[in-house]
Amino acid sequence: MKGVSARELARRLKGRRFESSRRHGKHLFVRVDDDLWLRLHFGMTGSLQYFKCDQRAPKHTRVLFTFANAHCLAFEDQRKFGEIGLAEDVDEYLRKRGLGRDALDISLWQFKEILGKHRGAVKSTLLNQKLIAGIGNIYADEILFHARIHPATEIGRLGEKNVGKLFRAARYILKKTIEAKADADLMPKSWLLPRRGKWGKCPRCGRGLKSVTIGGRTAWFCAHCQRPTS
Ligand SMILES: [Zn+2]
């Protein structure tokens, strides 16, 4: 695993208890003790599975925690972009990594302030974890689709009304996604996410979706519903 060796993880966690958890952006912190937190980052395919230890562990288990109640917790991650580490102080860790505030913790006023200080394509800003933590590539596309904003729109051209729309769309999409446990099958049919891809059609107008590369990431959008701001 990146971040910590298996031996150190075992040495520092053996006999300890997971007490509480805290999420910030794409990181999950699990409190082990007063001065020790387990840090998990799920990458693209990482997840946690809790099960009775006499059942078989998931195929792509990277780390397996065994509890006194004969249950196990597997950190599985098929594509290995995830990360496990230890942190002594969560706030200090977040500061050192230069992570921005969590997307669900900021107010409209703070959101406006963050956008006001930056230039570039709106999508790149949404993805910049140092500005706002917690929005991934496919969710940035979903937020922009919902707000009907073209992903390449220059932030300075958004205007007050669109910034408000974007803020509300971000909260709505993230909250719904959490409710649906990020399962595309449980997401509303009006969303872009299940239709991303070459033959995908816009759930709103039925036209073919388009893609463009912004900041090195592929953006999917509807050129009809998300017109560039002129
Ligand atoms: Zn459309």
mmCIF file of C-alpha atoms in Angstrom, residues 31 36 50 67 74 87 92-93 108 114 117 122-123 156 168 172 185 189 192 223-224 226:
data_model
loop_
_atom_site.group_PDB
_atom_site.id
_atom_site.type_symbol
_atom_site.label_atom_id
_atom_site.label_comp_id
_atom_site.label_asym_id
_atom_site.label_seq_id
_atom_site.Cartn_x
_atom_site.Cartn_y
_atom_site.Cartn_z
ATOM 1 C CA ARG A 31 -10.116 7.435 14.854
ATOM 2 C CA LEU A 36 -3.821 8.124 15.842
ATOM 3 C CA TYR A 50 -17.840 -5.634 6.453
ATOM 4 C CA PHE A 67 -12.247 -7.677 14.861
ATOM 5 C CA ALA A 74 -11.879 -5.428 3.930
ATOM 6 C CA ALA A 87 -2.122 10.348 10.582
ATOM 7 C CA GLU A 92 -2.562 19.093 10.305
ATOM 8 C CA TYR A 93 -2.663 16.407 7.627
ATOM 9 C CA LEU A 108 -22.467 30.178 -0.959
ATOM 10 C CA ILE A 114 -13.090 30.759 -4.056
ATOM 11 C CA LYS A 117 -10.008 34.365 -6.924
ATOM 12 C CA VAL A 122 -15.115 26.124 -14.449
ATOM 13 C CA LYS A 123 -14.676 22.361 -14.535
ATOM 14 C CA GLY A 156 -14.924 35.085 -14.795
ATOM 15 C CA ARG A 168 -26.885 24.601 -5.448
ATOM 16 C CA TYR A 172 -27.700 18.589 -4.616
ATOM 17 C CA ASP A 185 -28.338 2.248 -10.577
ATOM 18 C CA LYS A 189 -32.762 8.692 -14.489
ATOM 19 C CA LEU A 192 -25.869 12.239 -17.081
ATOM 20 C CA ALA A 223 -23.781 20.911 -26.326
ATOM 21 C CA HIS A 224 -27.457 21.868 -26.621
ATOM 22 C CA GLN A 226 -25.000 23.446 -21.805
#
